[in-house]
Amino acid sequence: KLCGYLQKLSGKGPLRGFRSRWFVFDPRRCYLYYFKGPQEPLPLGHLDIASACFSYHQPEAGAAAAGDEPAAFEVHSPGGAVTVLKAASRQDMTYWLQELQQKRWEYCNNLDAAKRDSRTSPTPSDFSKGLVAKDNPGTILSQNASAERARNILAVETSPTDLVGEQAASQPAPVQASAINFSLKQWSTDIKNSMSSLRKGSNENRKSVFYTTEEWELLDPTPKDLEDSMALEEKRKHLAEGNKGRRLTSSAFPFDFGRIPHKARRPLKDMIGSSKNRNSSDSSPTEWCSGNGNRLVSELQLKYQSQQEELEKLKKDLLSQKELVRLLQQTVRSSQYDKYFASHLCDGVPKDTLELLHQKDDQILGLNNQLEKLNLEKDSLQQEVKNLKCKVGELNERLGMLMETIQAKDEVIMKLSRQLSECEDSTSSQSGAINSPTCTNKELQELDRLKDNLQGYKTQNKFLNKEILELSALRRNAEAREREWQAKYTSLEAKLCQIESKYLILLQEMKTPVCSEDQSPAREVITQLLEDALKAESSEQPEQAFFKPHLVSEYDIYGFQTVPEDDDEEKLVAKSRALDLRSLSLSENREISTGVKWENYLASTMNREMMRCVELKNLIRSGIPHEHRSKMWKWCVSLHVKKFKDSAVPGYFQTLLQKALEKPNPASKQIELDLLRTLPNNKHYSSPTSEGIQKLRNVLLAFSWRNPDIGYCQGLNRLVAIALLYLEQEDAFWCLVTIVEVFMPRDYYTKTLLGSQVDQRVFKDLLSEKLPRLHAHFEQYKVDYTLITFNWFLVVFVDSVVSDILFKIWDSFLYEGPKVIFRFALALFKYKEEEILKLQDSMSIFKYLRYFTRTILDARKLTAIAFGDLNPFPLRQIRNRRAYHLEKVRLELTELEAIREDFLRERETCVEKRDLISDDEEDS
């Protein structure tokens, strides 16, 4: 983990300086976040390393020898922003630069190799740890071997100090450079500049502004102080007109310390006093404020200049007023002329003609106004063109300067190399003379300094050459990626034109048929479209494989098969559903904002542990991003089974697994029978050699030994199979423990399925309360919908909804618990309530209920119904109803057991019924 202390240059004006910050690199987005300290939850900001470049300046002669001195480097971001960072030593600076270069190189090359469209995608090393991670490629670096060799040659070997790495968080922050280190002379200069700027403005806009803290607090006078100052100014003007002698003694500045409010006056006094203590040789505030001869002369000169400026301003105002009068006179004459013309022509000219003339005049005025606007727009565009040309010129000049700088540095390096070789030759030939008194210590020091400078320039040259090499390679990769995208866009556009052409032919034929049904071109078009839709992807032309748009792949990101292989009709429906899902995901802008929210939240937890909170619950309800699901599922499971894990011995899962493998239990046979029937439509469980099958076997066997009361129940295999897609074996085992022993009531997965039956009755009560119309509709046609919903609750919607919705349900389920199942079960019925109410017989209703959940594709709408429209949804209500129905089901089971015992006794006593056997006895 790349993290540690650096000093960041920040602030404004005299308070600008370096402040110590804690920096943490995030490999998911290639961002370098900085915090106030290691324990702060929220970052102050970030630097985008993926699009940045780095540089540093070689220190002056004599400073390069001090390797433990602080060393600064620059991070240049897009848009011209430059961030200056300072490491505690040159060794730390070199380490940070090398690591940031390496992270940028890996991230950008992985971005190119994976051809991801989103910048928020993580690096492959940050993907899931379960079976889904096997589908993602490993770290794919650039195939440019020469660039890799050059980077390795130019790399500088270095190691970090104690201020870099996670161990640095336990150390105190290094002492930061003083940001306020200036004398009274600097304060007096700043105050003079502020007063001169105040003097140029009008009296109404004058403000006494002092920057007194590190955060640049703005201290303004109150309205009452402003009124007093204005009255005092007027009084001084009258006194100055009455007595010219006294005018010389009055202040030439429209600024008075007496007008500063108490809030501003006290910090200034403190600052001047503190500056005086730091530098007693500077002049005191009393001397600065006292009027000596030189100061009075300068004040008179300044006041004379200001009066001259006011005189010029008045002359300009006079000229503008004269011009305004002239324009008004012309306007009056023109209006009189129009009035005269209108009065003399009213008799002979028709009213329509006059209105037409007025309209034409209005049009002429409008056109003139439009012409003026266009001229203004033309001028602004010309100005913008000039600015752009200036920027281009500046960039060219900067490029030339950089090239000249590099050339000059190369020349210096060559010169120093020659000097070094000459010195080495001279020292080798005159080895005895070095120890002679003629060779002074000063010459030896100079030689060491030159060697250090040479080494520093070599290191800097290596770094800059490596930086140029990497930036050039990344630029070429970006250009190649842009060309590939352009080719893919062209291919997609051509395919769209073909499909649209065939679609228009169909519409035309449907509107006005011109041929008989057998000879209709629509039949041929439909046949061709069906063949194209059902045709498998061929690999005859591998060179065009990249440019061909793959809208629907054979498997989704979870490994589920998107299109079945047997039935053509079902294949068309499945492909249509997959295309709808693809279209929905491409046009969904909310996913981007959700991803950004997750990135910001995870960035805030980089220096602290995650905790349950409302913000996290809302984020999980909106769906955990694919790249973060493994981490979040593992955290949720650990949250619920912490007490079990703490009480278990180390290696608990491996111990159970070893025991199950050595000594099979009664559940082993049923587990083996159900392995291949778990998720046959998922490639991770489709064959006996699939990796998921062995992991599934291990987890189920280990759990059967942990909980012998349950052993194994059909349904547990599907729960484990979904968990293994994002978790490793041991984490999937604890996930099953969470579901069976923490979330669900007792006897939920036992032989009687008592808890499952109770939940179905609770769900009936909730359906009658939340959706009364639908419940009455089911009661009217005597439809037992619990035959459908029973499996929803038992396996948490596995194989009941599309995979995207399934994993969003599991996200909330693992965080909030079983209440989520009730919410989404009701939401599914509410989503399709109107369609179900239109069905008017029990057979059609039951048939629709068997497949309707697969037609729901909009996960955002379904989530909004589950967590918004169905509120309030208290957990206490579910617990109370569970307790109520549990007693009723237990009584019913007791009655059934009594009936069964009576039947067995009667069968033993009655000869005719001895041949009858129950299903359980037949199985045994």
Short mmCIF file of N, CA and C in Angstrom, two decimals, residues 743-848:
data_model
loop_
_atom_site.label_atom_id
_atom_site.label_comp_id
_atom_site.label_asym_id
_atom_site.label_seq_id
_atom_site.Cartn_x
_atom_site.Cartn_y
_atom_site.Cartn_z
N PHE A 743 -29.77 -15.53 10.15
CA PHE A 743 -30.89 -14.85 9.51
C PHE A 743 -32.21 -15.61 9.68
N MET A 744 -32.21 -16.88 9.29
CA MET A 744 -33.46 -17.63 9.21
C MET A 744 -33.83 -18.23 10.57
N PRO A 745 -35.13 -18.38 10.81
CA PRO A 745 -35.56 -19.02 12.06
C PRO A 745 -35.13 -20.49 12.11
N ARG A 746 -35.23 -21.07 13.29
CA ARG A 746 -34.91 -22.50 13.45
C ARG A 746 -35.88 -23.34 12.62
N ASP A 747 -35.44 -24.51 12.24
CA ASP A 747 -36.25 -25.46 11.46
C ASP A 747 -36.61 -24.91 10.08
N TYR A 748 -35.83 -23.94 9.57
CA TYR A 748 -36.11 -23.40 8.23
C TYR A 748 -35.67 -24.39 7.16
N TYR A 749 -34.54 -25.09 7.42
CA TYR A 749 -33.99 -26.03 6.44
C TYR A 749 -33.96 -27.46 6.98
N THR A 750 -34.76 -27.75 8.02
CA THR A 750 -34.84 -29.11 8.52
C THR A 750 -35.79 -29.93 7.64
N LYS A 751 -36.01 -31.16 8.04
CA LYS A 751 -36.83 -32.06 7.22
C LYS A 751 -38.27 -31.59 7.12
N THR A 752 -38.80 -31.00 8.18
CA THR A 752 -40.20 -30.54 8.16
C THR A 752 -40.36 -29.18 7.48
N LEU A 753 -39.26 -28.42 7.29
CA LEU A 753 -39.31 -27.07 6.70
C LEU A 753 -40.32 -26.20 7.44
N LEU A 754 -40.33 -26.33 8.78
CA LEU A 754 -41.32 -25.62 9.59
C LEU A 754 -41.20 -24.11 9.42
N GLY A 755 -39.97 -23.59 9.50
CA GLY A 755 -39.80 -22.14 9.37
C GLY A 755 -40.20 -21.63 8.01
N SER A 756 -39.99 -22.40 6.94
CA SER A 756 -40.38 -21.98 5.60
C SER A 756 -41.89 -21.90 5.47
N GLN A 757 -42.60 -22.87 6.06
CA GLN A 757 -44.07 -22.83 6.02
C GLN A 757 -44.61 -21.62 6.78
N VAL A 758 -43.97 -21.30 7.90
CA VAL A 758 -44.41 -20.14 8.67
C VAL A 758 -44.24 -18.87 7.86
N ASP A 759 -43.12 -18.71 7.19
CA ASP A 759 -42.87 -17.49 6.40
C ASP A 759 -43.87 -17.33 5.27
N GLN A 760 -44.37 -18.43 4.70
CA GLN A 760 -45.36 -18.33 3.64
C GLN A 760 -46.68 -17.77 4.18
N ARG A 761 -47.03 -18.13 5.40
CA ARG A 761 -48.25 -17.59 5.99
C ARG A 761 -48.07 -16.12 6.38
N VAL A 762 -46.87 -15.78 6.86
CA VAL A 762 -46.59 -14.37 7.13
C VAL A 762 -46.66 -13.56 5.84
N PHE A 763 -46.15 -14.12 4.76
CA PHE A 763 -46.17 -13.41 3.48
C PHE A 763 -47.61 -13.21 3.00
N LYS A 764 -48.45 -14.19 3.24
CA LYS A 764 -49.86 -14.03 2.87
C LYS A 764 -50.49 -12.85 3.60
N ASP A 765 -50.20 -12.73 4.89
CA ASP A 765 -50.73 -11.61 5.66
C ASP A 765 -50.23 -10.27 5.11
N LEU A 766 -48.95 -10.21 4.78
CA LEU A 766 -48.38 -8.96 4.26
C LEU A 766 -48.94 -8.62 2.89
N LEU A 767 -49.19 -9.65 2.06
CA LEU A 767 -49.75 -9.39 0.73
C LEU A 767 -51.16 -8.84 0.85
N SER A 768 -51.94 -9.40 1.78
CA SER A 768 -53.31 -8.89 1.95
C SER A 768 -53.30 -7.46 2.50
N GLU A 769 -52.24 -7.08 3.23
CA GLU A 769 -52.17 -5.74 3.79
C GLU A 769 -51.60 -4.73 2.79
N LYS A 770 -50.54 -5.09 2.11
CA LYS A 770 -49.87 -4.16 1.20
C LYS A 770 -50.51 -4.12 -0.19
N LEU A 771 -51.00 -5.28 -0.68
CA LEU A 771 -51.61 -5.36 -2.01
C LEU A 771 -52.98 -6.01 -1.89
N PRO A 772 -53.97 -5.32 -1.35
CA PRO A 772 -55.28 -5.97 -1.10
C PRO A 772 -56.00 -6.38 -2.37
N ARG A 773 -55.88 -5.58 -3.45
CA ARG A 773 -56.58 -5.94 -4.69
C ARG A 773 -56.03 -7.25 -5.26
N LEU A 774 -54.73 -7.39 -5.27
CA LEU A 774 -54.12 -8.61 -5.82
C LEU A 774 -54.45 -9.81 -4.95
N HIS A 775 -54.44 -9.62 -3.64
CA HIS A 775 -54.78 -10.73 -2.74
C HIS A 775 -56.23 -11.17 -2.96
N ALA A 776 -57.13 -10.22 -3.12
CA ALA A 776 -58.54 -10.58 -3.38
C ALA A 776 -58.68 -11.28 -4.73
N HIS A 777 -57.88 -10.88 -5.70
CA HIS A 777 -57.92 -11.51 -7.02
C HIS A 777 -57.48 -12.98 -6.92
N PHE A 778 -56.43 -13.25 -6.16
CA PHE A 778 -55.99 -14.63 -5.97
C PHE A 778 -57.04 -15.44 -5.22
N GLU A 779 -57.66 -14.84 -4.21
CA GLU A 779 -58.68 -15.55 -3.45
C GLU A 779 -59.91 -15.83 -4.31
N GLN A 780 -60.22 -14.91 -5.21
CA GLN A 780 -61.40 -15.10 -6.05
C GLN A 780 -61.24 -16.31 -6.96
N TYR A 781 -60.03 -16.48 -7.53
CA TYR A 781 -59.80 -17.60 -8.46
C TYR A 781 -59.09 -18.77 -7.79
N LYS A 782 -58.97 -18.72 -6.44
CA LYS A 782 -58.40 -19.84 -5.67
C LYS A 782 -57.01 -20.25 -6.19
N VAL A 783 -56.15 -19.25 -6.32
CA VAL A 783 -54.78 -19.49 -6.78
C VAL A 783 -53.86 -19.54 -5.56
N ASP A 784 -53.17 -20.66 -5.38
CA ASP A 784 -52.22 -20.81 -4.27
C ASP A 784 -50.83 -20.35 -4.75
N TYR A 785 -50.57 -19.07 -4.60
CA TYR A 785 -49.31 -18.52 -5.09
C TYR A 785 -48.13 -18.91 -4.22
N THR A 786 -48.36 -19.49 -3.03
CA THR A 786 -47.23 -19.89 -2.20
C THR A 786 -46.46 -21.05 -2.83
N LEU A 787 -47.08 -21.78 -3.77
CA LEU A 787 -46.33 -22.81 -4.50
C LEU A 787 -45.19 -22.20 -5.30
N ILE A 788 -45.34 -20.93 -5.68
CA ILE A 788 -44.29 -20.21 -6.43
C ILE A 788 -43.34 -19.52 -5.47
N THR A 789 -43.90 -18.86 -4.47
CA THR A 789 -43.07 -18.04 -3.58
C THR A 789 -42.27 -18.87 -2.58
N PHE A 790 -42.68 -20.14 -2.35
CA PHE A 790 -41.95 -20.97 -1.39
C PHE A 790 -40.48 -21.08 -1.78
N ASN A 791 -40.21 -21.29 -3.07
CA ASN A 791 -38.82 -21.41 -3.53
C ASN A 791 -38.08 -20.08 -3.45
N TRP A 792 -38.79 -18.94 -3.61
CA TRP A 792 -38.14 -17.63 -3.46
C TRP A 792 -37.49 -17.50 -2.09
N PHE A 793 -38.24 -17.88 -1.07
CA PHE A 793 -37.75 -17.72 0.30
C PHE A 793 -36.67 -18.75 0.63
N LEU A 794 -36.83 -19.98 0.10
CA LEU A 794 -35.91 -21.04 0.47
C LEU A 794 -34.51 -20.80 -0.07
N VAL A 795 -34.39 -20.30 -1.32
CA VAL A 795 -33.07 -20.11 -1.94
C VAL A 795 -32.79 -18.65 -2.26
N VAL A 796 -33.57 -17.72 -1.69
CA VAL A 796 -33.36 -16.27 -1.85
C VAL A 796 -33.32 -15.90 -3.33
N PHE A 797 -34.36 -16.28 -4.07
CA PHE A 797 -34.62 -15.86 -5.45
C PHE A 797 -33.63 -16.42 -6.48
N VAL A 798 -32.82 -17.40 -6.12
CA VAL A 798 -31.92 -17.99 -7.10
C VAL A 798 -32.75 -18.71 -8.17
N ASP A 799 -32.42 -18.50 -9.43
CA ASP A 799 -33.13 -19.06 -10.59
C ASP A 799 -34.56 -18.54 -10.72
N SER A 800 -34.89 -17.47 -10.03
CA SER A 800 -36.24 -16.90 -10.14
C SER A 800 -36.24 -15.55 -10.83
N VAL A 801 -35.16 -14.78 -10.74
CA VAL A 801 -35.08 -13.47 -11.38
C VAL A 801 -33.80 -13.43 -12.20
N VAL A 802 -33.68 -12.40 -13.05
CA VAL A 802 -32.47 -12.26 -13.86
C VAL A 802 -31.28 -11.98 -12.94
N SER A 803 -30.11 -12.29 -13.43
CA SER A 803 -28.92 -12.30 -12.56
C SER A 803 -28.60 -10.91 -12.01
N ASP A 804 -28.79 -9.85 -12.80
CA ASP A 804 -28.48 -8.51 -12.30
C ASP A 804 -29.33 -8.17 -11.07
N ILE A 805 -30.62 -8.48 -11.14
CA ILE A 805 -31.51 -8.21 -10.01
C ILE A 805 -31.20 -9.15 -8.85
N LEU A 806 -30.85 -10.40 -9.16
CA LEU A 806 -30.56 -11.37 -8.11
C LEU A 806 -29.43 -10.88 -7.21
N PHE A 807 -28.35 -10.40 -7.79
CA PHE A 807 -27.21 -10.01 -6.97
C PHE A 807 -27.46 -8.69 -6.24
N LYS A 808 -28.31 -7.83 -6.77
CA LYS A 808 -28.69 -6.63 -6.02
C LYS A 808 -29.53 -7.00 -4.80
N ILE A 809 -30.40 -8.03 -4.95
CA ILE A 809 -31.17 -8.51 -3.81
C ILE A 809 -30.22 -9.09 -2.76
N TRP A 810 -29.26 -9.86 -3.19
CA TRP A 810 -28.31 -10.47 -2.24
C TRP A 810 -27.47 -9.42 -1.54
N ASP A 811 -27.15 -8.32 -2.23
CA ASP A 811 -26.40 -7.25 -1.57
C ASP A 811 -27.13 -6.77 -0.32
N SER A 812 -28.41 -6.43 -0.48
CA SER A 812 -29.18 -5.94 0.66
C SER A 812 -29.47 -7.05 1.66
N PHE A 813 -29.68 -8.28 1.16
CA PHE A 813 -29.99 -9.41 2.05
C PHE A 813 -28.85 -9.68 3.02
N LEU A 814 -27.61 -9.69 2.54
CA LEU A 814 -26.47 -9.98 3.41
C LEU A 814 -26.20 -8.86 4.39
N TYR A 815 -26.69 -7.64 4.11
CA TYR A 815 -26.46 -6.54 5.04
C TYR A 815 -27.61 -6.39 6.03
N GLU A 816 -28.87 -6.49 5.55
CA GLU A 816 -30.02 -6.19 6.40
C GLU A 816 -30.71 -7.42 6.97
N GLY A 817 -30.59 -8.56 6.29
CA GLY A 817 -31.21 -9.76 6.83
C GLY A 817 -32.45 -10.19 6.07
N PRO A 818 -33.25 -11.12 6.63
CA PRO A 818 -34.34 -11.76 5.90
C PRO A 818 -35.51 -10.84 5.56
N LYS A 819 -35.60 -9.67 6.22
CA LYS A 819 -36.70 -8.77 5.88
C LYS A 819 -36.66 -8.36 4.42
N VAL A 820 -35.46 -8.38 3.83
CA VAL A 820 -35.31 -8.01 2.42
C VAL A 820 -36.07 -8.97 1.52
N ILE A 821 -36.14 -10.25 1.90
CA ILE A 821 -36.86 -11.22 1.07
C ILE A 821 -38.34 -10.85 0.99
N PHE A 822 -38.95 -10.48 2.12
CA PHE A 822 -40.35 -10.06 2.11
C PHE A 822 -40.53 -8.80 1.25
N ARG A 823 -39.61 -7.87 1.36
CA ARG A 823 -39.73 -6.63 0.60
C ARG A 823 -39.72 -6.91 -0.91
N PHE A 824 -38.75 -7.70 -1.38
CA PHE A 824 -38.65 -7.93 -2.82
C PHE A 824 -39.73 -8.88 -3.33
N ALA A 825 -40.18 -9.81 -2.51
CA ALA A 825 -41.28 -10.68 -2.93
C ALA A 825 -42.55 -9.84 -3.17
N LEU A 826 -42.84 -8.92 -2.27
CA LEU A 826 -43.99 -8.03 -2.47
C LEU A 826 -43.76 -7.09 -3.65
N ALA A 827 -42.51 -6.62 -3.80
CA ALA A 827 -42.21 -5.69 -4.91
C ALA A 827 -42.39 -6.36 -6.26
N LEU A 828 -42.05 -7.65 -6.38
CA LEU A 828 -42.24 -8.36 -7.64
C LEU A 828 -43.72 -8.42 -8.01
N PHE A 829 -44.57 -8.71 -7.02
CA PHE A 829 -46.01 -8.74 -7.31
C PHE A 829 -46.54 -7.34 -7.63
N LYS A 830 -46.07 -6.34 -6.92
CA LYS A 830 -46.55 -4.98 -7.19
C LYS A 830 -46.09 -4.49 -8.56
N TYR A 831 -44.90 -4.90 -8.98
CA TYR A 831 -44.36 -4.50 -10.29
C TYR A 831 -45.30 -4.95 -11.41
N LYS A 832 -45.85 -6.17 -11.28
CA LYS A 832 -46.70 -6.73 -12.33
C LYS A 832 -48.16 -6.85 -11.88
N GLU A 833 -48.56 -6.03 -10.94
CA GLU A 833 -49.91 -6.16 -10.38
C GLU A 833 -50.99 -5.97 -11.45
N GLU A 834 -50.85 -4.93 -12.27
CA GLU A 834 -51.89 -4.64 -13.27
C GLU A 834 -52.00 -5.76 -14.29
N GLU A 835 -50.86 -6.35 -14.71
CA GLU A 835 -50.92 -7.46 -15.67
C GLU A 835 -51.61 -8.68 -15.07
N ILE A 836 -51.35 -8.94 -13.79
CA ILE A 836 -51.98 -10.11 -13.16
C ILE A 836 -53.49 -9.89 -13.00
N LEU A 837 -53.89 -8.68 -12.67
CA LEU A 837 -55.32 -8.40 -12.48
C LEU A 837 -56.11 -8.55 -13.78
N LYS A 838 -55.42 -8.45 -14.92
CA LYS A 838 -56.13 -8.60 -16.21
C LYS A 838 -56.45 -10.06 -16.52
N LEU A 839 -55.78 -11.00 -15.88
CA LEU A 839 -56.02 -12.43 -16.14
C LEU A 839 -57.25 -12.87 -15.38
N GLN A 840 -58.11 -13.64 -16.04
CA GLN A 840 -59.43 -13.92 -15.49
C GLN A 840 -59.71 -15.40 -15.26
N ASP A 841 -58.68 -16.25 -15.24
CA ASP A 841 -58.90 -17.65 -14.89
C ASP A 841 -57.67 -18.16 -14.16
N SER A 842 -57.87 -19.20 -13.34
CA SER A 842 -56.80 -19.67 -12.45
C SER A 842 -55.64 -20.27 -13.23
N MET A 843 -55.89 -20.95 -14.34
CA MET A 843 -54.81 -21.58 -15.09
C MET A 843 -53.87 -20.54 -15.70
N SER A 844 -54.44 -19.52 -16.31
CA SER A 844 -53.60 -18.48 -16.92
C SER A 844 -52.83 -17.71 -15.84
N ILE A 845 -53.46 -17.49 -14.68
CA ILE A 845 -52.76 -16.78 -13.60
C ILE A 845 -51.57 -17.60 -13.11
N PHE A 846 -51.81 -18.90 -12.85
CA PHE A 846 -50.72 -19.74 -12.33
C PHE A 846 -49.61 -19.90 -13.36
N LYS A 847 -49.98 -20.00 -14.64
CA LYS A 847 -48.97 -20.11 -15.69
C LYS A 847 -48.14 -18.83 -15.77
N TYR A 848 -48.79 -17.68 -15.62
CA TYR A 848 -48.06 -16.39 -15.67
C TYR A 848 -47.14 -16.24 -14.46
#
